[in-house]
mmCIF file of C-alpha atoms in Angstrom:
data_model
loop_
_atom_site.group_PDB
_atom_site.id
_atom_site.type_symbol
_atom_site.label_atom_id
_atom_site.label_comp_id
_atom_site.label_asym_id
_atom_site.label_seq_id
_atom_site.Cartn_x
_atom_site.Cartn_y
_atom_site.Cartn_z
ATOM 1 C CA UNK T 856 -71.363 159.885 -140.298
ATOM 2 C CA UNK T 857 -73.087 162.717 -138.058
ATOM 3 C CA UNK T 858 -76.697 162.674 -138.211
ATOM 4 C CA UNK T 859 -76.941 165.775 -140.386
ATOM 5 C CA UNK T 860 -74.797 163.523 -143.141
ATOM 6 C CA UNK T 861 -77.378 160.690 -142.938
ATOM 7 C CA UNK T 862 -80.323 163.134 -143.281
ATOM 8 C CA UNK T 863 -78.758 164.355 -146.666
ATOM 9 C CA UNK T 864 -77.998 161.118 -147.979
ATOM 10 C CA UNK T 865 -81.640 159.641 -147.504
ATOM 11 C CA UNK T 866 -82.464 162.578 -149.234
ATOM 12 C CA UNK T 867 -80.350 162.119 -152.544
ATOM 13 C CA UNK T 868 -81.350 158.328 -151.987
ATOM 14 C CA UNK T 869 -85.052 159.153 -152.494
ATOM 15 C CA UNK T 870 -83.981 161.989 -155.649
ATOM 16 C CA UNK T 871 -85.764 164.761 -153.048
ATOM 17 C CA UNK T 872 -84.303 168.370 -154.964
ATOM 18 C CA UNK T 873 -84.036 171.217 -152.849
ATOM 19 C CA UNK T 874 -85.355 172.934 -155.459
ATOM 20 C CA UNK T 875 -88.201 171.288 -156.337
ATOM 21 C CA UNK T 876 -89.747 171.642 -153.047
ATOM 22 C CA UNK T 877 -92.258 174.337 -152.186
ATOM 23 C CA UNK T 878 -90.652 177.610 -150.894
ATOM 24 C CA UNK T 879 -91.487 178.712 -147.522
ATOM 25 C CA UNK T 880 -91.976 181.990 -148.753
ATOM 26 C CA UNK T 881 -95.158 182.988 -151.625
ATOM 27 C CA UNK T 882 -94.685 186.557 -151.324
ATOM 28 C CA UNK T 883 -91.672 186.645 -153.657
ATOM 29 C CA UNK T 884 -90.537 189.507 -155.938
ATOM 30 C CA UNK T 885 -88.073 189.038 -159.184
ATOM 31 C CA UNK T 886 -86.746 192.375 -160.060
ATOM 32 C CA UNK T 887 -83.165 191.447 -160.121
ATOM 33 C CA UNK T 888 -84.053 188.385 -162.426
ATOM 34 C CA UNK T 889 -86.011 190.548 -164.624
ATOM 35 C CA UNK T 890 -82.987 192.884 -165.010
ATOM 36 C CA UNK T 891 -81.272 189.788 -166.055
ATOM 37 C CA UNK T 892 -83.941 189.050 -168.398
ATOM 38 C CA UNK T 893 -83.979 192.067 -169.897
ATOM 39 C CA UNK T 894 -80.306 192.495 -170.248
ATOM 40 C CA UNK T 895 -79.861 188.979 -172.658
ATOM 41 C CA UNK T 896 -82.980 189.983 -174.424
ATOM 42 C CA UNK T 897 -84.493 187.106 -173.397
ATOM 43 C CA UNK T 898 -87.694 186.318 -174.232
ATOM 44 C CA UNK T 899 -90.129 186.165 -171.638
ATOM 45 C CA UNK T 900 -93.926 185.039 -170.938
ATOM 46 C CA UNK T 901 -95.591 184.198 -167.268
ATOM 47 C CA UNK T 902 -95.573 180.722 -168.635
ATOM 48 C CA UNK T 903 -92.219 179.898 -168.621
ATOM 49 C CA UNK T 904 -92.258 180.319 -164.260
ATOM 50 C CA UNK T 905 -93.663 177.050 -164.470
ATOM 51 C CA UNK T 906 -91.300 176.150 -167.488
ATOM 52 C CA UNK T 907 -88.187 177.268 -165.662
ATOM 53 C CA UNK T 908 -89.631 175.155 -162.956
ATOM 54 C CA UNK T 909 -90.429 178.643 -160.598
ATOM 55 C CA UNK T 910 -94.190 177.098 -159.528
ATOM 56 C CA UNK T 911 -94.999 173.474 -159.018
ATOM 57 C CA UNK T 912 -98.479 171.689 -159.999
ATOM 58 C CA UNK T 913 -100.275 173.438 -157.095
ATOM 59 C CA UNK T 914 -99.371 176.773 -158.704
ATOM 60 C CA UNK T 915 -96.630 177.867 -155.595
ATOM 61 C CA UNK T 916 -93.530 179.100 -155.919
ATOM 62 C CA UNK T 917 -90.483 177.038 -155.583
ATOM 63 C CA UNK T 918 -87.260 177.077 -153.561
ATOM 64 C CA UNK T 919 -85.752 177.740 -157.185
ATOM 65 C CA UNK T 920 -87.971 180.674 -157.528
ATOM 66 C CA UNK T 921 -86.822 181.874 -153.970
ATOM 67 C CA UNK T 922 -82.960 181.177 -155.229
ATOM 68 C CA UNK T 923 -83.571 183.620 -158.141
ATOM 69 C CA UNK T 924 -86.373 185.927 -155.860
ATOM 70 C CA UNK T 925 -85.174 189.129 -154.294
ATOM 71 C CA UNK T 926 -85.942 187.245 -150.886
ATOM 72 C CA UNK T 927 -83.249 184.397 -151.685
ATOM 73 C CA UNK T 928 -82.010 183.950 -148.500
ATOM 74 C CA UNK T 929 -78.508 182.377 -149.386
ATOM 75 C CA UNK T 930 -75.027 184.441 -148.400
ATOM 76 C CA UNK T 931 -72.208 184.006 -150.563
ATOM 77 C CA UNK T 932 -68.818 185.375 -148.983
ATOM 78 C CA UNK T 933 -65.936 185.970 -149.949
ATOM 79 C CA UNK T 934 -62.596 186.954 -148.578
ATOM 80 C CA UNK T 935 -58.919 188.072 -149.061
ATOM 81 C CA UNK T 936 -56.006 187.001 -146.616
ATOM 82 C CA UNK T 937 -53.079 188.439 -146.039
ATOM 83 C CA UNK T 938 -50.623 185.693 -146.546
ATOM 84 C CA UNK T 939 -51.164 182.026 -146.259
ATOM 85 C CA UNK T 940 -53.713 181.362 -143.470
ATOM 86 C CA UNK T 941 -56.856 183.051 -142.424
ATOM 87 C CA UNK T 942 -55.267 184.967 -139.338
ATOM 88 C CA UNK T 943 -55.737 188.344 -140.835
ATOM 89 C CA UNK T 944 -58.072 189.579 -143.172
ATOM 90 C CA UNK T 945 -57.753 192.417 -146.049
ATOM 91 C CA UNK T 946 -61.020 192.478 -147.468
ATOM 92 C CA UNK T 947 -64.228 190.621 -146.284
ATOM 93 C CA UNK T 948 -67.414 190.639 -148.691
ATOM 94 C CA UNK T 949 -71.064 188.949 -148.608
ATOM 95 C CA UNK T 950 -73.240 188.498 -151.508
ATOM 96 C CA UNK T 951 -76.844 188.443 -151.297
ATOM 97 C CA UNK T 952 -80.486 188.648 -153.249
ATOM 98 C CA UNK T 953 -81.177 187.219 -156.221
ATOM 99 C CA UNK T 954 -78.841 184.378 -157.326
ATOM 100 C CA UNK T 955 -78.418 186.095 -160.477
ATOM 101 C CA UNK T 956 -77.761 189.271 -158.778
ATOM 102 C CA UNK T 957 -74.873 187.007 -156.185
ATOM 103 C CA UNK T 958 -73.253 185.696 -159.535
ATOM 104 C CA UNK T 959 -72.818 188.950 -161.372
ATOM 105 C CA UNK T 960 -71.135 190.298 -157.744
ATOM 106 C CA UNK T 961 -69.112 187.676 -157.366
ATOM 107 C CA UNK T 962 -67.631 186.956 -160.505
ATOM 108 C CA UNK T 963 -66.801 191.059 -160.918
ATOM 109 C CA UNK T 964 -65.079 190.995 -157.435
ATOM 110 C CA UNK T 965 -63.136 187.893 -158.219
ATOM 111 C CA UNK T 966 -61.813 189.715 -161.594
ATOM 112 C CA UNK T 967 -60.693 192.781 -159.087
ATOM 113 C CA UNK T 968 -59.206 190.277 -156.891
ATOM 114 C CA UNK T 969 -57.147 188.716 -160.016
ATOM 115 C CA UNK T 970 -53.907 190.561 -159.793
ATOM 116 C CA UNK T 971 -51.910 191.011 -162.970
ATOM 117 C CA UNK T 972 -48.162 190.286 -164.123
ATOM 118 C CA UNK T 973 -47.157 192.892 -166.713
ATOM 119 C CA UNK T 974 -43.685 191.210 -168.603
ATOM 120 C CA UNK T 975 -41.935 194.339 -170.360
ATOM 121 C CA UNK T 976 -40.508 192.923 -173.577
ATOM 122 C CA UNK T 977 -36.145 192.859 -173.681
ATOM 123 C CA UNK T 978 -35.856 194.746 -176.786
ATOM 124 C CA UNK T 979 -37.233 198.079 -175.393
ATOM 125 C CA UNK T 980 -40.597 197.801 -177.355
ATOM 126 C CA UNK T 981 -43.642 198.743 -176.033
ATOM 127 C CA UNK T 982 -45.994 195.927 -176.518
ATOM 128 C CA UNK T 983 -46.070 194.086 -173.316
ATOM 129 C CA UNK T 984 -47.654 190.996 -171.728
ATOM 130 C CA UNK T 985 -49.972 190.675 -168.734
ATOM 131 C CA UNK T 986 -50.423 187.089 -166.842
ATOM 132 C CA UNK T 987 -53.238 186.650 -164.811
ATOM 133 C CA UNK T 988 -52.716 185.267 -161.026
ATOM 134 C CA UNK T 989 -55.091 182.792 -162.149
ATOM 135 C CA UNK T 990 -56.815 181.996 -165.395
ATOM 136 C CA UNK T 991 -60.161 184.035 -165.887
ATOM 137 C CA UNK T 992 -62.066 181.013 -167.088
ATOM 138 C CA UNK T 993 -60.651 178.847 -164.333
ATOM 139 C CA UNK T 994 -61.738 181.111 -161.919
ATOM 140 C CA UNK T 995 -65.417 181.927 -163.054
ATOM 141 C CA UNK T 996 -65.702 177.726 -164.040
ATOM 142 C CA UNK T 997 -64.940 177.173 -160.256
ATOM 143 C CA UNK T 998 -67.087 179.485 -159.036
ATOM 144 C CA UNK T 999 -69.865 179.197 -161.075
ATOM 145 C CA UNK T 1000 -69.827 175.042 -160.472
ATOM 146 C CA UNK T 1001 -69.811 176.112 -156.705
ATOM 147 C CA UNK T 1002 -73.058 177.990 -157.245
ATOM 148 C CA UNK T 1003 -74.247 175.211 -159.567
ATOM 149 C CA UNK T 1004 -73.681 172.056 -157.345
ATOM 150 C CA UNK T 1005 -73.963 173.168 -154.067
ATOM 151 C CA UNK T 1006 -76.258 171.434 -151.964
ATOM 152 C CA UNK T 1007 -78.595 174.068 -150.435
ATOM 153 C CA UNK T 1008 -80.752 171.411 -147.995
ATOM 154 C CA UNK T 1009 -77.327 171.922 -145.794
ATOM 155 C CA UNK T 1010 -77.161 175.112 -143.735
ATOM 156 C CA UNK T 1011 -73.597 176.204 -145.022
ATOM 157 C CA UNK T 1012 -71.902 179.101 -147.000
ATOM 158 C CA UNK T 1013 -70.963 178.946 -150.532
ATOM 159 C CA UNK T 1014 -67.090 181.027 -149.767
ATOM 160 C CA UNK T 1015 -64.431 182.195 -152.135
ATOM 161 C CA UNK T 1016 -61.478 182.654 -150.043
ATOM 162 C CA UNK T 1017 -57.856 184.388 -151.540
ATOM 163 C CA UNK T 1018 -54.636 183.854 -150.160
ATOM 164 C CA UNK T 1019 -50.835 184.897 -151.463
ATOM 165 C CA UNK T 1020 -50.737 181.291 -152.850
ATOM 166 C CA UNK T 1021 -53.874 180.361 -153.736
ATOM 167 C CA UNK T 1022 -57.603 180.754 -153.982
ATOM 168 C CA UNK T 1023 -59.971 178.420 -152.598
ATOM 169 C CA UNK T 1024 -63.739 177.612 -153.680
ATOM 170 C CA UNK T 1025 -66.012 175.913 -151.204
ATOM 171 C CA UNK T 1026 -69.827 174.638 -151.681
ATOM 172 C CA UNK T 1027 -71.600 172.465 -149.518
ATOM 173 C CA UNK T 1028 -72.304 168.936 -150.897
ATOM 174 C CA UNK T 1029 -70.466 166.726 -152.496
ATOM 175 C CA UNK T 1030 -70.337 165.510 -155.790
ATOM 176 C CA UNK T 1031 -73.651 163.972 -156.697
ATOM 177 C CA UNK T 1032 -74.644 161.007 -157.353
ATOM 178 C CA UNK T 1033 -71.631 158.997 -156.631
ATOM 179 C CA UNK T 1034 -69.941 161.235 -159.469
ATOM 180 C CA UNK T 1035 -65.859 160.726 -158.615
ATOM 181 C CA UNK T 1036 -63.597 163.968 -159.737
ATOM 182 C CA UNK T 1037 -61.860 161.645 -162.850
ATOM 183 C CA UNK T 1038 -65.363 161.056 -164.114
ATOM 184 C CA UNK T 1039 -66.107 164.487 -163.935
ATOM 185 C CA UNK T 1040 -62.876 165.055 -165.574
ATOM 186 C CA UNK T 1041 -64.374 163.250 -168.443
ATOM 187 C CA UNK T 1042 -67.640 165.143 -169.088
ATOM 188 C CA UNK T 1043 -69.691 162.850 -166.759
ATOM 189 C CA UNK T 1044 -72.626 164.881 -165.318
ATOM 190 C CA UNK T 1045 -74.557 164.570 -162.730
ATOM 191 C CA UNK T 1046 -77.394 167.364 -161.046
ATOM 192 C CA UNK T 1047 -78.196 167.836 -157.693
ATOM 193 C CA UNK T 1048 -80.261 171.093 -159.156
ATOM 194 C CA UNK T 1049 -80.603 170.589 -162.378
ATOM 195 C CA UNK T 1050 -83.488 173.478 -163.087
ATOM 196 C CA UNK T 1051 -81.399 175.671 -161.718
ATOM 197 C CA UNK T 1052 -78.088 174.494 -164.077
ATOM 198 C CA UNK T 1053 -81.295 175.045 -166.693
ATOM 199 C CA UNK T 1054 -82.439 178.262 -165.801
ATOM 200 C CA UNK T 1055 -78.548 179.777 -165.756
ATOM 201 C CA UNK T 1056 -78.020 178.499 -169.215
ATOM 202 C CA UNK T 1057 -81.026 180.286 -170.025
ATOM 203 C CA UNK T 1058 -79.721 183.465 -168.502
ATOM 204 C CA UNK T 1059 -76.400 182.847 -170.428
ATOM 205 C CA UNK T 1060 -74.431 181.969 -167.308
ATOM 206 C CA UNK T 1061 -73.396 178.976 -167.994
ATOM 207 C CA UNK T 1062 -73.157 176.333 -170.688
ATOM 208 C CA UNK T 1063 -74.408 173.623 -170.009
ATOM 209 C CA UNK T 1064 -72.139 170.973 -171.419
ATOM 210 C CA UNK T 1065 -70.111 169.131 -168.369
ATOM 211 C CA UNK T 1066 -66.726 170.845 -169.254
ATOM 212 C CA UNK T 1067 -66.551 173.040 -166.226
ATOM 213 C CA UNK T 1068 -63.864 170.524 -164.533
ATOM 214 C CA UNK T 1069 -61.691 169.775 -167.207
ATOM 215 C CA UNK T 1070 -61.705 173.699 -168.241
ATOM 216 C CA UNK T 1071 -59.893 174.006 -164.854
ATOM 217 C CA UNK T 1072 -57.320 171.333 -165.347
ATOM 218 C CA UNK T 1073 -56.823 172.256 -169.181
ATOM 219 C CA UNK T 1074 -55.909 175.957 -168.122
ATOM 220 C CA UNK T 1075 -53.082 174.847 -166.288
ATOM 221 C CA UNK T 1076 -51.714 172.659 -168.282
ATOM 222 C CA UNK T 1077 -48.581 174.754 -168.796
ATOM 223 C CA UNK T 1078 -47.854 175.484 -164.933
ATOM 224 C CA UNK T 1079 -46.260 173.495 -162.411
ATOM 225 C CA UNK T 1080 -48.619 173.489 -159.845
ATOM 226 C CA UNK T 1081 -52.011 171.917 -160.132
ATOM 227 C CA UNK T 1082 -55.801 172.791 -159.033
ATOM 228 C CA UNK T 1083 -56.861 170.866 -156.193
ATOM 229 C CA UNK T 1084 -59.617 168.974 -155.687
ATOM 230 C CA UNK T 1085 -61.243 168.329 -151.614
ATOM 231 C CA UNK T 1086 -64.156 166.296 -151.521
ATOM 232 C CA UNK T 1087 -66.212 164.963 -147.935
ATOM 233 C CA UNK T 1088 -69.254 163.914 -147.595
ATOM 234 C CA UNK T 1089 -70.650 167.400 -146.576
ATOM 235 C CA UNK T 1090 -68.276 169.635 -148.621
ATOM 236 C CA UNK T 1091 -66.648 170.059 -152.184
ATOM 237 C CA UNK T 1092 -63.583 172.932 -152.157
ATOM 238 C CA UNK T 1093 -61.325 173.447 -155.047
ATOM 239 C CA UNK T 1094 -57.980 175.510 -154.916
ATOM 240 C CA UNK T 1095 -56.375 177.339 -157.950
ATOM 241 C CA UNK T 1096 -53.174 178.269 -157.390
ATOM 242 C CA UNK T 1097 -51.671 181.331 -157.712
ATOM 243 C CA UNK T 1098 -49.428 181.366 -160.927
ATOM 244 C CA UNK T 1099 -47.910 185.060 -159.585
ATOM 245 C CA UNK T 1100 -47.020 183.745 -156.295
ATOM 246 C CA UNK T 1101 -43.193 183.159 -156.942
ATOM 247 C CA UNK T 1102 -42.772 186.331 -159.003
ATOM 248 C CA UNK T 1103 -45.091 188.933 -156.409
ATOM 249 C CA UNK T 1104 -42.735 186.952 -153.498
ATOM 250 C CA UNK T 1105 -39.423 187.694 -155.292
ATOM 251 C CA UNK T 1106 -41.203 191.582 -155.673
ATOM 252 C CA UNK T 1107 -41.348 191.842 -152.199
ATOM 253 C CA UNK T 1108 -37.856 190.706 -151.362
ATOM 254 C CA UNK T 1109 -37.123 192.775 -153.763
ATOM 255 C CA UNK T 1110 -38.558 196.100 -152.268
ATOM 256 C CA UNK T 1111 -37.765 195.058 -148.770
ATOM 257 C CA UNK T 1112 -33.873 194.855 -150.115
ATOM 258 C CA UNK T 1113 -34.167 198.615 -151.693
ATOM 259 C CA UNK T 1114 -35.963 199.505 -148.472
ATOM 260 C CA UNK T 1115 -32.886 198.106 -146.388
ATOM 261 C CA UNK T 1116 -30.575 199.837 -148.485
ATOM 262 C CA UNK T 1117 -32.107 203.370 -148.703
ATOM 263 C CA UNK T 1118 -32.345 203.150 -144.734
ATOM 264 C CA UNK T 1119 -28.394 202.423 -144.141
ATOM 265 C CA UNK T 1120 -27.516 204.950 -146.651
ATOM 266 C CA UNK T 1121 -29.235 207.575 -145.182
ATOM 267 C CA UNK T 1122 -28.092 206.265 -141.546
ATOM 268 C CA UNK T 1123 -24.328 206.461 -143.386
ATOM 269 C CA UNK T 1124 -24.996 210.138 -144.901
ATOM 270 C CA UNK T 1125 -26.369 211.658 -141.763
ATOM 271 C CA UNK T 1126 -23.607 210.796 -140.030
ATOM 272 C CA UNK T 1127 -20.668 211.825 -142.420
ATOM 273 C CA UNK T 1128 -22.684 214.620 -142.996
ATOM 274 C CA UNK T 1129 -22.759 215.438 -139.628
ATOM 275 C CA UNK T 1130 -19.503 214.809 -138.456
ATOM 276 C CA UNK T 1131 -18.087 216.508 -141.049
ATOM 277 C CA UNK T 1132 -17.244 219.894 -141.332
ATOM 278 C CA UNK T 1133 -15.661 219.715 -144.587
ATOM 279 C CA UNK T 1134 -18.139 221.524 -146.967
ATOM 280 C CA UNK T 1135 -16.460 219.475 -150.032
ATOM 281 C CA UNK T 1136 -16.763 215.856 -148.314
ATOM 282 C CA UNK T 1137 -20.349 216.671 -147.204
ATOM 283 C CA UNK T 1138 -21.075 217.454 -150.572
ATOM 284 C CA UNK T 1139 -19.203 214.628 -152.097
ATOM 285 C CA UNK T 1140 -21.475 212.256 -150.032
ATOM 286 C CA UNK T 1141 -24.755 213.793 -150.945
ATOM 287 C CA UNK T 1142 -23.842 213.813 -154.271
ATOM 288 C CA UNK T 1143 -23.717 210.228 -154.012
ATOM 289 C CA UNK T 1144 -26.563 209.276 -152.005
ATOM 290 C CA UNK T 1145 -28.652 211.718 -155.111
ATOM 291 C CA UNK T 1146 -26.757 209.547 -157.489
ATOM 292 C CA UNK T 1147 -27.857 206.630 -155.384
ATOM 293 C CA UNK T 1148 -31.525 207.608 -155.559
ATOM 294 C CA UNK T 1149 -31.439 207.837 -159.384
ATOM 295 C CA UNK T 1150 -30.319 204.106 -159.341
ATOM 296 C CA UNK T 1151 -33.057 203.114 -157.421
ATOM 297 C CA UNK T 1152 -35.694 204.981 -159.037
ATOM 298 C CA UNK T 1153 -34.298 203.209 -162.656
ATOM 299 C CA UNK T 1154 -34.574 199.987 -160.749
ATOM 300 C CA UNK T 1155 -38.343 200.520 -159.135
ATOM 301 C CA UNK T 1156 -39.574 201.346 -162.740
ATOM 302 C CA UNK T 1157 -38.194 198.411 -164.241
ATOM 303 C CA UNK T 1158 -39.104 196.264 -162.549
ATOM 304 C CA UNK T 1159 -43.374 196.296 -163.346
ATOM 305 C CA UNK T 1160 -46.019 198.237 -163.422
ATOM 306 C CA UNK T 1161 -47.638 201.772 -163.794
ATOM 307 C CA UNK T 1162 -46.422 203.904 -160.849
ATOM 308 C CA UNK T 1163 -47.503 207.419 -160.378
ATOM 309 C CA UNK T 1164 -45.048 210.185 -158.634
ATOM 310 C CA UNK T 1165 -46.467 209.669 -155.462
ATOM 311 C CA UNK T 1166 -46.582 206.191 -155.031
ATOM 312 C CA UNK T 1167 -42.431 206.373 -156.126
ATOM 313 C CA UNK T 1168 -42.037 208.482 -153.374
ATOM 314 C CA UNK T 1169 -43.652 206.427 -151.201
ATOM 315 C CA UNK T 1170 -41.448 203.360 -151.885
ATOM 316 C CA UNK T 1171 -38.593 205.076 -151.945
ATOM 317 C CA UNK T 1172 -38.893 207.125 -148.640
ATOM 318 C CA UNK T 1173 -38.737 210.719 -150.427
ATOM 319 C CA UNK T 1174 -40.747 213.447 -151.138
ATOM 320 C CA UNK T 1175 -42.548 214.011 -154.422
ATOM 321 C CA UNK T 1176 -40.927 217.074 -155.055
ATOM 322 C CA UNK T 1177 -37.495 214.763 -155.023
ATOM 323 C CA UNK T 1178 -39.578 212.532 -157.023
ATOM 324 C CA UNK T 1179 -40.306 215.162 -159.706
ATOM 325 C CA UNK T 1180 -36.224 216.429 -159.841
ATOM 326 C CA UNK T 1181 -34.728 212.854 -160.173
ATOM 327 C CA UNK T 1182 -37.152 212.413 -163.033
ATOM 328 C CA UNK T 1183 -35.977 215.745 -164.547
ATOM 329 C CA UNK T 1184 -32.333 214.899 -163.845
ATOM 330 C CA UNK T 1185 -32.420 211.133 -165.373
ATOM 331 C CA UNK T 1186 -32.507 211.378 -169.179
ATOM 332 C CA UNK T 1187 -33.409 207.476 -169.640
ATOM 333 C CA UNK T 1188 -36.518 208.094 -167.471
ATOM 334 C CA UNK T 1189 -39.441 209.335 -170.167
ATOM 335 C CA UNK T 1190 -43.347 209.187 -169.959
ATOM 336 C CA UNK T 1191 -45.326 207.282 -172.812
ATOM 337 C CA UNK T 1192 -49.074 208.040 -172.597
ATOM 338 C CA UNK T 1193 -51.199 210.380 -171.693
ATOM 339 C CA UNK T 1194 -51.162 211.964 -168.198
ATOM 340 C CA UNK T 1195 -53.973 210.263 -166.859
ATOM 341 C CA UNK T 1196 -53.087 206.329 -168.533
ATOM 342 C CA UNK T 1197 -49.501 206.819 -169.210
ATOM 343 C CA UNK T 1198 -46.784 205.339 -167.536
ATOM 344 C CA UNK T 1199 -43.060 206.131 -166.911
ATOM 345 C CA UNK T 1200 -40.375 203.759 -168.453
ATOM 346 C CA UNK T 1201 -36.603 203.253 -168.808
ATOM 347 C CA UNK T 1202 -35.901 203.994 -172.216
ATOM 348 C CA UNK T 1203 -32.767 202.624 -173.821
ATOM 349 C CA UNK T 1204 -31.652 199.795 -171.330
ATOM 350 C CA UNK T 1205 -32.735 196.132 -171.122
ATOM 351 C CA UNK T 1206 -33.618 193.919 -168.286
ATOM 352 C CA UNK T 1207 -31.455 191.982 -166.706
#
């Protein structure tokens, strides 16, 4: 072990809490907490800062008050990859203030980065059903026990990281206590910050009852692949993966193959069009590649999700204007909804 290791486990040894410890900062403000406090219609009396554990004997403020002060000087960050590795970024993101303030930010921005599967039912109904890249419990439960556990005496990032496949949680610390994952699997608890775990079940974050890890596991039960579990002595990371992943991959194969095709046809077109000076065999092959078109708009629309004109176009190369006449000319193509949160459908055909 590196001597930054052996510092932290003498600490543990001898039950010193980060949060326990007098912050290095008095002049601390709570206005995001308050708006917390306020929003649960909680109760609250200048007591219950040395209740929640926010002043010690000497009447100073804590490093738990400075985790839920406006002056918290923790960074959570999170991140979205394009495709398996971290080689290219889509979206980067850091969290800061209040801990209460971090949690409501983070948890909202992991719900945007949830992508949905919408599965149109066979019979041509309209109810449909939508499956989560990852199941919204799962997802808050892992970050949540991140923000719960993590061992804030170590000078490290709590990050939420999304890839294509998967999304990975990290905290520093490991599990405390000598806690393995199967005990934890079991509703064993242990609490490197246990005010803390205390204060966010007062706030309504959390519940308080050791079920966080099996939650995960239990939610997916039904899918092939399993959460994953990566525990050091410095570090505790759990990845969810993806349930989507197969289907958004077969998507983009999918759209690349239309994409292909559109591209040769109009390479094929161009040039019988061209070479041809026979008005009726010109005509013959754009009345094919129109036909074509049609086809491939029916197919784009079937296959998921609420596109709008534009985006159509888009994928399929054309204007909107050829957009709007293909619609026209297609009789199966209809719009359900109004025109701001309707959607266009195939009406009278089944998947495949």
């Amino acid at each position: 072990m590196g001597e930054e290791e052996i510092r932290l486990m003498g600490l543990e040894s001898d039950h010193i809490l980060f949060e326990a410890q007098a912050s290095p900062r008095q002049d601390l403000t709570f206005v995001r907490f308050m708006d917390r406090i306020y929003s649960e219609k909680i109760e609250w009396t200048e007591d219950k800062l040395n209740t929640y554990g926010f002043k010690n004997d000497e009447g100073k403020y804590t490093n738990l008050a400075l985790l839920f002060s406006d002056q918290n000087p923790i960074v959570v960050k999170l991140a979205v990859y394009k495709g398996l590795d971290r080689m290219e970024f889509k979206v980067k993101k850091e969290f800061s203030g209040s801990i209460a303030l971090i949690i409501d930010l983070l948890t909202d921005y992991c719900q945007v980065c949830n992508d949905k599967r919408i599965i149109k039912p066979d019979d041509g109904g309209f109810k449909r059903t939508e499956i989560l890249s990852y199941p919204e419990k799962a997802l808050r439960e892992a970050a949540l026990n991140a923000v719960e556990h993590a061992n804030y005496f170590f000078l490290s990032n709590i990050k939420v990281e999304f890839f294509d496949d998967r999304v990975e949680i990290s905290n520093p610390g490991d599990f405390y206590g000598g806690l393995t994952l199967n005990q934890a699997l079991h509703g064993k608890q242990s609490f490197r910050n246990p005010k803390l775990v205390y204060v966010l079940d007062k706030l309504h974050f959390v519940e308080n009852y050791a079920t966080g890890v099996e939650t995960i596991f239990k939610l997916y039960e039904d899918f092939e692949k399993k959460p994953v579990f990566d525990i050091s002595n410095t570090h505790t990371m759990v990845a969810l993966p993806n349930r989507n992943y197969e289907y958004f991959l077969e998507v983009e194969k999918a759209k690349s193959r239309l994409n292909d095709e559109i591209r040769a046809l109009d390479t094929r077109d161009s040039q019988e069009i061209g070479q041809d000076t026979d008005s009726r065999k010109a005509g013959k092959a754009a009345s094919e590649y129109q036909e074509h078109l049609k086809r491939l708009l029916v197919d784009l629309i079937k296959s998921g999700g609420s596109l709008t004109q534009s985006e159509m176009a888009t994928k399929l190369n054309v204007s909107a204007r050829t957009i709007r006449r293909l619609i026209s000319e297609t009789k199966e193509i209809v719009r359900i909804g109004s025109k701001k949160k309707g959607s266009w459908i195939v009406w009278g055909e089944k998947d495949n």
